[in-house]
Coordinates of C-alpha atoms in Angstrom, one line a residue:
Chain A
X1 CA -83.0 58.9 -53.2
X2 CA -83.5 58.0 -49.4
X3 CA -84.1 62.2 -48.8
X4 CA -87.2 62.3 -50.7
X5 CA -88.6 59.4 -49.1
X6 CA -91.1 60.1 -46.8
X7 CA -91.7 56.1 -45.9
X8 CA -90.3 55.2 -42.5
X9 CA -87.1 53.1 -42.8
X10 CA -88.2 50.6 -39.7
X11 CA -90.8 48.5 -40.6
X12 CA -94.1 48.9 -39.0
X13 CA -93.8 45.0 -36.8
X14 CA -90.1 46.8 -35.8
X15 CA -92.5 49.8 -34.4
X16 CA -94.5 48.0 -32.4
X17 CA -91.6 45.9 -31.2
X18 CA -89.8 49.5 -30.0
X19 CA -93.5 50.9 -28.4
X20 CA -93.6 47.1 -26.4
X21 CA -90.4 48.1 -25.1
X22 CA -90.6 51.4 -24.0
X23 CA -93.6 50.1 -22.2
X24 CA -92.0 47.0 -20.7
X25 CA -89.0 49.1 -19.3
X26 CA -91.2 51.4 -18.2
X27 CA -93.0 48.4 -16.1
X28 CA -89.4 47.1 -14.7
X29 CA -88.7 50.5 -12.7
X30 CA -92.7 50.8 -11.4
X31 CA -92.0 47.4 -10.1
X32 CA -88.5 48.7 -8.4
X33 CA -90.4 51.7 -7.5
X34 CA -87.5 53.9 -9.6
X35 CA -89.0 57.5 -10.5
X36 CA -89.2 58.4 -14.2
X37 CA -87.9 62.1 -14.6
X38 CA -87.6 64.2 -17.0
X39 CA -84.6 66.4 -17.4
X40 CA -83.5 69.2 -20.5
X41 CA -82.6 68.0 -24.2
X42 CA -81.9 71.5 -24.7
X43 CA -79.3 73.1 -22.7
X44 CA -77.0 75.7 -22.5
X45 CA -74.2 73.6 -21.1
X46 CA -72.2 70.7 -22.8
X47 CA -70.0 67.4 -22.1
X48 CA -66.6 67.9 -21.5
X49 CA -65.6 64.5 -22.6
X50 CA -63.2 64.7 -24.8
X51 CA -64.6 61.7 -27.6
X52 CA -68.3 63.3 -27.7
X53 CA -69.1 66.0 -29.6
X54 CA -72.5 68.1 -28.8
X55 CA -74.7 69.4 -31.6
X56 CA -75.4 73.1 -31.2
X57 CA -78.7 74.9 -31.4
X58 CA -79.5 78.5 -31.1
X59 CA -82.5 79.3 -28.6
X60 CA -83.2 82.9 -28.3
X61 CA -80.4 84.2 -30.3
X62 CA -77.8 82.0 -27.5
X63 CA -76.1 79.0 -28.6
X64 CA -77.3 76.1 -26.7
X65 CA -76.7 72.5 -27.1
X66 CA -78.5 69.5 -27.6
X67 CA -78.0 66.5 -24.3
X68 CA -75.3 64.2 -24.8
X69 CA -77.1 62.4 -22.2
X70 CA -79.1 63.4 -19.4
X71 CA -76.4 62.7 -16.7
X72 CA -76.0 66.1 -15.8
X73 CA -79.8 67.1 -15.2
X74 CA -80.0 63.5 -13.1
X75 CA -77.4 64.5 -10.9
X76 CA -78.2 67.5 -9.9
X77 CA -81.8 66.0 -9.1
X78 CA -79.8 63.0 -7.2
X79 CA -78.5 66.3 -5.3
X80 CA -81.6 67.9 -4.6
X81 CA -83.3 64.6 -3.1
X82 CA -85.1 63.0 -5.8
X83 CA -84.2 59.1 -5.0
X84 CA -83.9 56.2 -7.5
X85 CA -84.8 57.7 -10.7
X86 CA -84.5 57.1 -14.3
X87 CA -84.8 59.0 -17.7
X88 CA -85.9 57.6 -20.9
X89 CA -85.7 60.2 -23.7
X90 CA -84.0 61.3 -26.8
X91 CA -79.9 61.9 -26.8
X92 CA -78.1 63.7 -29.6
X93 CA -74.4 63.2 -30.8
X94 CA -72.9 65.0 -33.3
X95 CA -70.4 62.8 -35.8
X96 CA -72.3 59.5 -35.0
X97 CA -73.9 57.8 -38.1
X98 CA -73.2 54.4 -38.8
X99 CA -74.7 50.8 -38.9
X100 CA -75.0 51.4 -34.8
X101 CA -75.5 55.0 -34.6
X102 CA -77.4 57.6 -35.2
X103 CA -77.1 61.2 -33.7
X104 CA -79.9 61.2 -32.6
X105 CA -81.0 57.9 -30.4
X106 CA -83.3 57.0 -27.4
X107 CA -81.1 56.7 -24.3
X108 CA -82.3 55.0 -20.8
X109 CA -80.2 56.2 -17.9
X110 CA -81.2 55.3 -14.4
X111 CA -79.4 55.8 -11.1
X112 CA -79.7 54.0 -7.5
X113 CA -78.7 55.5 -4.6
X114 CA -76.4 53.8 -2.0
X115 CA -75.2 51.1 -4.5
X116 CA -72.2 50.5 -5.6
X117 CA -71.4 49.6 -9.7
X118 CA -70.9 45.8 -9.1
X119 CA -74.8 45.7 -7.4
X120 CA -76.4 47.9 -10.6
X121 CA -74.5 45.5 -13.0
X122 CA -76.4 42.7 -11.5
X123 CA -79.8 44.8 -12.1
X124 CA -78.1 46.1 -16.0
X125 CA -78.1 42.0 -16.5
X126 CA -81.4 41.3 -14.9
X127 CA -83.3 43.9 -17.2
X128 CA -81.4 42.7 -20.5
X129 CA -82.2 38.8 -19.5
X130 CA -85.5 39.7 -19.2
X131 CA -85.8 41.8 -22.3
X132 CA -83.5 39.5 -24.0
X133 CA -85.0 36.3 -22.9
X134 CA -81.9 35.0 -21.9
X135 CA -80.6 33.7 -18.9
X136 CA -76.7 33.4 -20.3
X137 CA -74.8 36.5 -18.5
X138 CA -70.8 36.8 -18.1
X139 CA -69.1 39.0 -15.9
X140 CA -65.8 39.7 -16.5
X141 CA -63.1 42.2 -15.4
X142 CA -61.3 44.3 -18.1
X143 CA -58.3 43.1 -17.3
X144 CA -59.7 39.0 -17.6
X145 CA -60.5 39.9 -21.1
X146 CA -57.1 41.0 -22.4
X147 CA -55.7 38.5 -20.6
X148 CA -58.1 35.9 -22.0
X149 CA -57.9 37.4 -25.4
X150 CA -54.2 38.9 -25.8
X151 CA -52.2 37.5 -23.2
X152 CA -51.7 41.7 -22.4
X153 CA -52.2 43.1 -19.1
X154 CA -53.9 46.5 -20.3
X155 CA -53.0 47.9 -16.7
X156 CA -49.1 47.1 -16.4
X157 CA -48.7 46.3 -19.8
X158 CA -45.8 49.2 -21.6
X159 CA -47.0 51.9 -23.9
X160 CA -44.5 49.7 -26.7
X161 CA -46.0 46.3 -25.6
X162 CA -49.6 48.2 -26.1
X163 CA -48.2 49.3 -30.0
X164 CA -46.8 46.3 -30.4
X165 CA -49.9 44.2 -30.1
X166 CA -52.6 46.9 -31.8
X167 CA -50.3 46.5 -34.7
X168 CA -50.3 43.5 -35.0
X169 CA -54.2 43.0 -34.6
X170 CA -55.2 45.8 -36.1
X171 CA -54.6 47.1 -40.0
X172 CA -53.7 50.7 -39.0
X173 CA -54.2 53.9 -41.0
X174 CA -52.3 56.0 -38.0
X175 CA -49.7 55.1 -35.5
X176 CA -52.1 55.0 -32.2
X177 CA -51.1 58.2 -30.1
X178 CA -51.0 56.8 -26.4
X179 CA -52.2 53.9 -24.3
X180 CA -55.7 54.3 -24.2
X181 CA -56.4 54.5 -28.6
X182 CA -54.3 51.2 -28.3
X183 CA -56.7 49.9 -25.9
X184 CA -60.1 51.5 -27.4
X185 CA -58.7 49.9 -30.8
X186 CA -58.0 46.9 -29.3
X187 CA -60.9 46.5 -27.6
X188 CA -63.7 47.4 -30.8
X189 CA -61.5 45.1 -33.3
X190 CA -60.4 42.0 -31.5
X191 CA -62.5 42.0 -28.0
X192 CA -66.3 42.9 -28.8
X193 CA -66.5 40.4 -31.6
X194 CA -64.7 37.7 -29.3
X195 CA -66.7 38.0 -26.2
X196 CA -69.3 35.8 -27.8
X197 CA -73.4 35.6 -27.7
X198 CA -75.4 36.0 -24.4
X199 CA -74.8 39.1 -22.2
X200 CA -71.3 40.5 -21.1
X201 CA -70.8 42.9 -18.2
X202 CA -67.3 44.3 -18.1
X203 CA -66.2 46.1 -15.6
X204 CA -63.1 47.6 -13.7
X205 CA -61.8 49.7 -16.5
X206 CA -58.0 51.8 -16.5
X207 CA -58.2 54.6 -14.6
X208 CA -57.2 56.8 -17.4
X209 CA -60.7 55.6 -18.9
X210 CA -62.7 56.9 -15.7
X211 CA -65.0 59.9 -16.9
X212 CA -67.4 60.5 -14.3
X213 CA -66.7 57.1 -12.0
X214 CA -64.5 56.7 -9.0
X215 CA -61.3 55.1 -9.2
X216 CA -60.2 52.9 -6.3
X217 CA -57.6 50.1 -6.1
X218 CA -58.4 46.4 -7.0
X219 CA -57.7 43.4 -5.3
X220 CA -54.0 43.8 -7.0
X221 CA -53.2 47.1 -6.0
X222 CA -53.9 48.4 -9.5
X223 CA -56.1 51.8 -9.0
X224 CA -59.2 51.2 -11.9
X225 CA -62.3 52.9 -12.5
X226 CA -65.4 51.6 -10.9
X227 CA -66.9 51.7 -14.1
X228 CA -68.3 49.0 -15.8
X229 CA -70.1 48.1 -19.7
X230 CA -72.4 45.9 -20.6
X231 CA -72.2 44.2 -24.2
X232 CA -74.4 41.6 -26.1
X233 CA -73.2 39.7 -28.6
X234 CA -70.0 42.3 -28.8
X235 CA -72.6 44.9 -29.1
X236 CA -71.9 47.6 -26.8
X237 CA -75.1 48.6 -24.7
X238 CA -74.5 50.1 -21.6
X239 CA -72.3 52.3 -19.9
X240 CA -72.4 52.4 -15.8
X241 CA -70.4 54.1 -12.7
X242 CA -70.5 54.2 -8.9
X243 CA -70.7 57.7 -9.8
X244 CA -68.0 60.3 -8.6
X245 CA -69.3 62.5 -5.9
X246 CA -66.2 64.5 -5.2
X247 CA -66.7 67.9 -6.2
X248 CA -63.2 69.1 -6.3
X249 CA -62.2 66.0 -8.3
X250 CA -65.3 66.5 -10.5
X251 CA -63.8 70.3 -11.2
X252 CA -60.2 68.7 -11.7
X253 CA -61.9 66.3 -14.4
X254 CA -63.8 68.6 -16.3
X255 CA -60.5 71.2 -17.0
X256 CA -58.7 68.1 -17.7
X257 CA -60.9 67.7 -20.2
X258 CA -60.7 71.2 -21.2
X259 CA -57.4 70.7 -22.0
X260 CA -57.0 67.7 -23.6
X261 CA -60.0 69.1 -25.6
X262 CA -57.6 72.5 -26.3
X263 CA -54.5 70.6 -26.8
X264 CA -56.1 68.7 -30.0
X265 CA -58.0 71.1 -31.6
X266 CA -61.4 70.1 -30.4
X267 CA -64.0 71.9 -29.7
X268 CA -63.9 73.3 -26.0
X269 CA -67.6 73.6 -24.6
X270 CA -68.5 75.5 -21.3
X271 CA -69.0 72.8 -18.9
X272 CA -71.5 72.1 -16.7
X273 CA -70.6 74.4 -13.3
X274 CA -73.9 73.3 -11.6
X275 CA -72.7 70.2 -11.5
X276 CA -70.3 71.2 -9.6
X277 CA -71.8 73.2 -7.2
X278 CA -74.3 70.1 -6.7
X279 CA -71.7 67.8 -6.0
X280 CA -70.3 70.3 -3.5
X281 CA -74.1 70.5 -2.3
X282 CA -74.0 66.9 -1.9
X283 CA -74.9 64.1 -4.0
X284 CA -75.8 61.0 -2.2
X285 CA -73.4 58.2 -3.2
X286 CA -74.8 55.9 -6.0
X287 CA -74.8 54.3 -9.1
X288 CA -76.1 55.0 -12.7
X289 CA -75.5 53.5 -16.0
X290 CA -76.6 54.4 -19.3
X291 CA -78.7 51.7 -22.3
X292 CA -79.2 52.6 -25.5
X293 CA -82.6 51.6 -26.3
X294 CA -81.7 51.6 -30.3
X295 CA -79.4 49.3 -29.8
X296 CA -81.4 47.1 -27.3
X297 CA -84.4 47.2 -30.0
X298 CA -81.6 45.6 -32.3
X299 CA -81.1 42.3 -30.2
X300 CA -84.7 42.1 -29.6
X301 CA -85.6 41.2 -33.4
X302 CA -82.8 40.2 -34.8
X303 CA -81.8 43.6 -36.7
X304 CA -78.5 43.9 -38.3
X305 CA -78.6 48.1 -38.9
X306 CA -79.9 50.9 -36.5
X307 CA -82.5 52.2 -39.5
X308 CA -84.2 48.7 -39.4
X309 CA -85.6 50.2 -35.9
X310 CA -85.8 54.2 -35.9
X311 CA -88.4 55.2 -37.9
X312 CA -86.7 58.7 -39.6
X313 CA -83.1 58.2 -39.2
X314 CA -81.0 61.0 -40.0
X315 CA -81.1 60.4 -44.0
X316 CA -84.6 61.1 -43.8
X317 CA -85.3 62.7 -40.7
Chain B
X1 CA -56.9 66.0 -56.7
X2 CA -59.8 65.5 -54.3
X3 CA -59.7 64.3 -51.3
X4 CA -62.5 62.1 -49.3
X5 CA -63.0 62.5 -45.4
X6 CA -63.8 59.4 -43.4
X7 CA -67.2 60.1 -43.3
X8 CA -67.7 60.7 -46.8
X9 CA -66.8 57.3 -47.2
X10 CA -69.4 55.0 -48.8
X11 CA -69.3 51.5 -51.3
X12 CA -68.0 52.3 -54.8
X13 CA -66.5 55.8 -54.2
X14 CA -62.4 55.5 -55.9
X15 CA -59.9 56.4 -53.5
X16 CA -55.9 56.2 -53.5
X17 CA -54.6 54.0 -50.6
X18 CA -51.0 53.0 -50.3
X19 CA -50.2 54.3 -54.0
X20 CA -53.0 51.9 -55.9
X21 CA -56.1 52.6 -56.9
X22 CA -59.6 51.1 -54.8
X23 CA -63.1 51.5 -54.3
X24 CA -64.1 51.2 -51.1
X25 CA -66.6 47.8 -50.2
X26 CA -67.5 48.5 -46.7
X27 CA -67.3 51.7 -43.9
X28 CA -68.0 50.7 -40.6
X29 CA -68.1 53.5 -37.9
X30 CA -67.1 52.3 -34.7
X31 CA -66.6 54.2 -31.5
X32 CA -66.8 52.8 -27.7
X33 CA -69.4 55.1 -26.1
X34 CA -66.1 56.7 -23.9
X35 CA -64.0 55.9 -26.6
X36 CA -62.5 57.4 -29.4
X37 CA -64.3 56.6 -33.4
X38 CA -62.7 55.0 -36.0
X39 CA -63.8 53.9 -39.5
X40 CA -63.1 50.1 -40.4
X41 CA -63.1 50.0 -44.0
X42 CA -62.7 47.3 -46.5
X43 CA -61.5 48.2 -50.0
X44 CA -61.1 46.7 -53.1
X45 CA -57.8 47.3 -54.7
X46 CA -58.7 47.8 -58.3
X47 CA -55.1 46.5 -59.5
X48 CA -55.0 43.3 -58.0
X49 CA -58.4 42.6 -56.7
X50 CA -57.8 41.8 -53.8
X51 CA -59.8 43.5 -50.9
X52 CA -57.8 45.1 -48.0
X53 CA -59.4 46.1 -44.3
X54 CA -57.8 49.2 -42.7
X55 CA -58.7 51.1 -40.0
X56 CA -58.5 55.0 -39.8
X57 CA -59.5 57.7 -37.2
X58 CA -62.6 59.2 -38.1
X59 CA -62.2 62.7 -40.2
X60 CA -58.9 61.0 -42.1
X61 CA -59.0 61.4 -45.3
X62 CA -57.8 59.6 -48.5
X63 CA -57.3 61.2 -52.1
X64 CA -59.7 60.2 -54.8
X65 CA -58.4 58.0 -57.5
X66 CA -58.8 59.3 -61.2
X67 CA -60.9 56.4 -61.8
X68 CA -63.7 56.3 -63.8
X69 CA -66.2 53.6 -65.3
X70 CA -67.0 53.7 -68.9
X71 CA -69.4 51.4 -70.8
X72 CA -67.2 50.5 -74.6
X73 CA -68.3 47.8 -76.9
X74 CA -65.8 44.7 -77.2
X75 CA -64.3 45.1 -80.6
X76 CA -61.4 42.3 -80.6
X77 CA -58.2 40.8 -79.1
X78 CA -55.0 41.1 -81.1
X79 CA -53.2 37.9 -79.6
X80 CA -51.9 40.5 -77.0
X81 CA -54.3 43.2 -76.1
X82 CA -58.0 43.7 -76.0
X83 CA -59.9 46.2 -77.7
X84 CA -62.7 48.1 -76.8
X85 CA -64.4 51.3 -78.1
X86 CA -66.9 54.2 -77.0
X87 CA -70.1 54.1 -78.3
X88 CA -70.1 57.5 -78.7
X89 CA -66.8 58.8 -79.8
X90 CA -65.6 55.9 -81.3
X91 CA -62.2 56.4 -79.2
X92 CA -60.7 53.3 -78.8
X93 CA -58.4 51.9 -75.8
X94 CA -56.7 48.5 -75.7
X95 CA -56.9 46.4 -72.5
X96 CA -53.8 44.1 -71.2
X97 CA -54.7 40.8 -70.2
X98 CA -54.1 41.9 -66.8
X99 CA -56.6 44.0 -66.9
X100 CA -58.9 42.2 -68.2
X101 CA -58.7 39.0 -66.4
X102 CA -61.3 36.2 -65.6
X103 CA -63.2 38.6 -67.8
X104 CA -61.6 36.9 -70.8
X105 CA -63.7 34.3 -70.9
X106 CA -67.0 35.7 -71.7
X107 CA -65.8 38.3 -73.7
X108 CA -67.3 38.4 -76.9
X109 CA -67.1 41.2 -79.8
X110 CA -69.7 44.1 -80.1
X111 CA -71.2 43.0 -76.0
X112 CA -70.8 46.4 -74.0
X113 CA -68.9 46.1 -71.3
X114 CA -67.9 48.4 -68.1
X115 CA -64.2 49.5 -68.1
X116 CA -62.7 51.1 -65.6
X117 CA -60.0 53.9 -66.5
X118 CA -57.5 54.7 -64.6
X119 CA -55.6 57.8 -65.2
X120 CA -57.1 57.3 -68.8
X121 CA -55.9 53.8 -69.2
X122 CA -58.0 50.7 -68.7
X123 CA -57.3 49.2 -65.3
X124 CA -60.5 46.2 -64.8
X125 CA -62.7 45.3 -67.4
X126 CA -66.5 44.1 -65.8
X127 CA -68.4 41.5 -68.5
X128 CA -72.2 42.1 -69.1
X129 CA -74.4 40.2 -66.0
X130 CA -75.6 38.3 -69.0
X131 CA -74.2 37.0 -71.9
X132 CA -75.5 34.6 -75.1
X133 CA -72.9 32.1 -76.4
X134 CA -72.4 29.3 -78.3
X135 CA -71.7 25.7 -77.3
X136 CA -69.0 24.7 -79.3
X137 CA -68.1 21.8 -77.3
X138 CA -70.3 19.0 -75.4
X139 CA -71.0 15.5 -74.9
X140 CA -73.9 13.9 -76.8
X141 CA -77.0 14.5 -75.7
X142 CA -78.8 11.8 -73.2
X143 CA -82.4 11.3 -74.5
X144 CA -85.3 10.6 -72.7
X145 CA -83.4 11.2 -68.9
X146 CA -83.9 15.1 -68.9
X147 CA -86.6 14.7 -65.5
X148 CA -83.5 13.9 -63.3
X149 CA -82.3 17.6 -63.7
X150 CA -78.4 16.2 -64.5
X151 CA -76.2 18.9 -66.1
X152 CA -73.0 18.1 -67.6
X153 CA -69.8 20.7 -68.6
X154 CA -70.0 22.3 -72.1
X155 CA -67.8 24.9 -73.5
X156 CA -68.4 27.7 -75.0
X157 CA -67.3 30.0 -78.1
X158 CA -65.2 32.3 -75.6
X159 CA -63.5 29.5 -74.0
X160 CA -65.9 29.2 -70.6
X161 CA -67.1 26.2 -69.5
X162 CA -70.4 26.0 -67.6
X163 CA -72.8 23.2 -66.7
X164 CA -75.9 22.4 -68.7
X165 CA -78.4 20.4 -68.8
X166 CA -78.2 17.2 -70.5
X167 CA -80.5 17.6 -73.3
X168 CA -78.4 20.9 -74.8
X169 CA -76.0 20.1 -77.7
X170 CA -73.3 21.2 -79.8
X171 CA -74.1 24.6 -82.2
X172 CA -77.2 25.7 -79.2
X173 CA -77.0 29.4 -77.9
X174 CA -77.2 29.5 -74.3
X175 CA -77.7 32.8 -71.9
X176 CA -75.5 32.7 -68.9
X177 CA -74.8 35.0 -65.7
X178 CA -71.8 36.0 -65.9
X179 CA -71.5 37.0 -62.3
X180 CA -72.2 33.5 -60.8
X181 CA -71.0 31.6 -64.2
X182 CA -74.6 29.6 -64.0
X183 CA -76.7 28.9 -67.2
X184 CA -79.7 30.5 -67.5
X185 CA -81.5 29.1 -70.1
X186 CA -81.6 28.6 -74.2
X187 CA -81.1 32.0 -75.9
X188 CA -84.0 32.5 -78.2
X189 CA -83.2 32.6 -81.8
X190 CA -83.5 35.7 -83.2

């Protein structure tokens, strides 16, 4: 029924809500003096990582894909001496369609030079508190949660105790192959939907859970990623790094990828090289973190389901 | 038989999940942004009822259940089975009490009901929303005290008891929802 309707599924107060916004965000980084950019949707280069999957296009009889994200284009203008700048723009991921996602979805991604992740989580929770209205912000480490939570270090705990516990929490289909589907089960199930209302920023994740942030030791000893999440209400928002500027480590990460990606039948994509050679260019240190503006438009009135605030989701797109 | 992928998964489709039949309430897609996606589903098991939440990787799959709803008039119930029969072929099939559960009691010959088949045989049996019985049992009727709104139990000619309002009596033909068990109002008479 829905593919013959041509009404929009958001209503038209959920519209205006999304084009306020878009407008306010867009007045929070002209106060901060952060550049808007624009970078390719198109492109004939893909993620490596090995949960997304990119939605192919052909553009002048080439395959070419559709941006995951516009982290790579933003680098590589980091690298070329563009300062504080953000993107806010269409993403597209293939697979996604849900009560939270849709493949396609407006993404915000903005990166500040010379900071670190813990100083852009404090600007991730001032822009949500002031979208939001609210002033109730948590930060937490990863490990504080599981501790809180599941009594579980997720950093020392054993691949067994790690079984052990998603078992018992969660009413598996499929014996969990390694540490980190434990944790990414354990985490969606039990953690999200116990972090409670208000905002939650996250941060030091396992080092096996990196992607594109640098991992350094903690105050324990225990290497993490400097990577960090911001939730509200259990609703995952944001993703942030103090971004990785190693080029050699940034190769070493993509073919890890590669593999992982060959060793389970995925789709291998060629990977961004320019990235690379920006990184080895020089990329001044910083952080970036991406929002998904969908999601955000969620919160801000009260929606319970992604087509309440798209206008064309997929179904009718 | 078929099989259904994870994502293929919606409310109502009949699939096979630990050797009993279900039909699947709820798919939620989850995935951490980094992480990897999984489908949290919720099915009904369609031989006891009860509803069961299970996780699965996304692109699993489960095979579909030879399960099928047909819509067959009540005919009667032998002191052991039920009987029903399609409208159409006038092929009957005989319930067990099992499967027709809290149906039971708003059951009453020649309604249309929805049974569900499984591998042929009737597994569930789903009553009309609404139904028109008869109160065969009540207590008197209070006069002149029907502007407080009380109700009172009465029972009906298929053994159900529901509350009306004070003023029904004995004999009266009521419409009921059989979803919520609520009275609806006086039947008219035909």
């Amino acid at each position: 029924m829905t593919e013959n309707c041509w009404r929009p599924s958001a209503s038209v107060e959920a519209l205006h809500r999304r084009g306020a916004l878009l407008a306010d965000i867009r007045r929070f980084f002209a106060e901060r003096d952060v550049l808007e950019v624009e970078v390719p949707v198109l492109s004939r280069r893909a993620t490596s990582d090995p949960h997304i999957d990119s939605i192919t296009a052909l553009c002048n009889g080439d395959t070419a894909y559709l941006a995951t994200s516009p982290e790579f284009g933003l680098k590589r203008l980091l690298a070329a001496g563009i300062g504080d700048c953000y993107y806010l723009g269409k993403a597209f991921r293939e697979g996604e369609a849900g009560g939270r996602h849709n493949p396609e979805f407006t993404m915000l991604e903005w990166y500040r030079c010379g900071w670190d992740d813990r100083r852009l989580m404090t600007e991730v929770g001032e822009l949500l508190s002031r979208v939001l209205n609210t002033a109730r912000v948590q930060s937490l480490s990863y490990r504080e949660l599981f501790l809180r939570e599941l009594q579980l270090d997720p950093h020392t705990a054993s691949e067994q105790q790690l079984h052990d516990c998603a078992a018992r929490e969660v009413e598996l289909s499929f014996v969990p192959a390694n540490r980190d589907e434990c944790l990414d089960l354990l985490m969606s199930h039990r953690l999200e939907p116990a972090m409670g209302e208000g905002i939650t920023l996250l941060y030091d994740f396992p080092a096996s859970q990196a992607a594109l942030a640098k991992v350094l030791p903690d105050d324990s000893g225990t290497p993490v990623a400097r990577r960090f999440e911001a939730y509200v209400g259990g609703l995952e928002l944001a993703n942030g790094y103090w971004e990785l500027t190693d080029a050699d480590e940034q190769l070493r990460r993509f073919q890890a990828d590669h593999r992982y990606r060959g060793i389970h039948k995925l789709h291998v994509y060629p990977f961004e090289e320019r990235l690379v050679a920006a990184l080895e260019a020089g990329m001044p240190e910083c952080a970036g973190v991406a929002l998904g503006i969908d999601r955000l438009l969620m919160l801000v009135g009260g929606y319970t389901s992604i087509d309440e605030v798209i206008a064309f989701p997929i179904e009718r797109a | 038989m078929a099989s259904y992928s994870t994502n293929e998964f919606k409310g109502g489709l009949k699939v096979m999940l630990d050797g009993d039949p279900c039909s699947i309430v709820e798919n939620e897609f989850v995935k951490p942004g980094k992480g990897q996606a999984f489908n949290r589903v919720k099915l009904r098991n369609l031989k006891t009822g009860r509803v069961w939440e299970r996780t699965f990787r996304s692109g699993e799959s489960l095979e579909a259940a030879d399960v099928m709803d047909r819509e067959m008039e009540y005919l009667y119930n032998d002191g052991e089975f039920y009987h029903f029969m399609e409208p159409e072929t006038f092929e009957q099939h005989q319930a067990s009490a099992d499967a027709v559960g809290d149906a039971a009691k708003w059951l009453k010959e020649q309604d249309v009901c929805t049974v569900t088949l499984y591998n042929g045989s009737p597994l569930a049996v789903t009553p009309p929303n609404h139904v028109i019985l008869e109160i065969t049992d009540t207590d008197p009727g209070l006069r002149g005290d029907t502007a407080q709104g009380g109700t009172k139990p009465a029972t009906l000619s298929t053994g159900a008891v529901v509350k009306v309002p004070l003023f029904l009596e004995i004999g009266e033909t009521i419409k009921v929802d059989t979803r919520t068990g609520e009275y609806l109002g006086r039947a008219k008479e035909d």
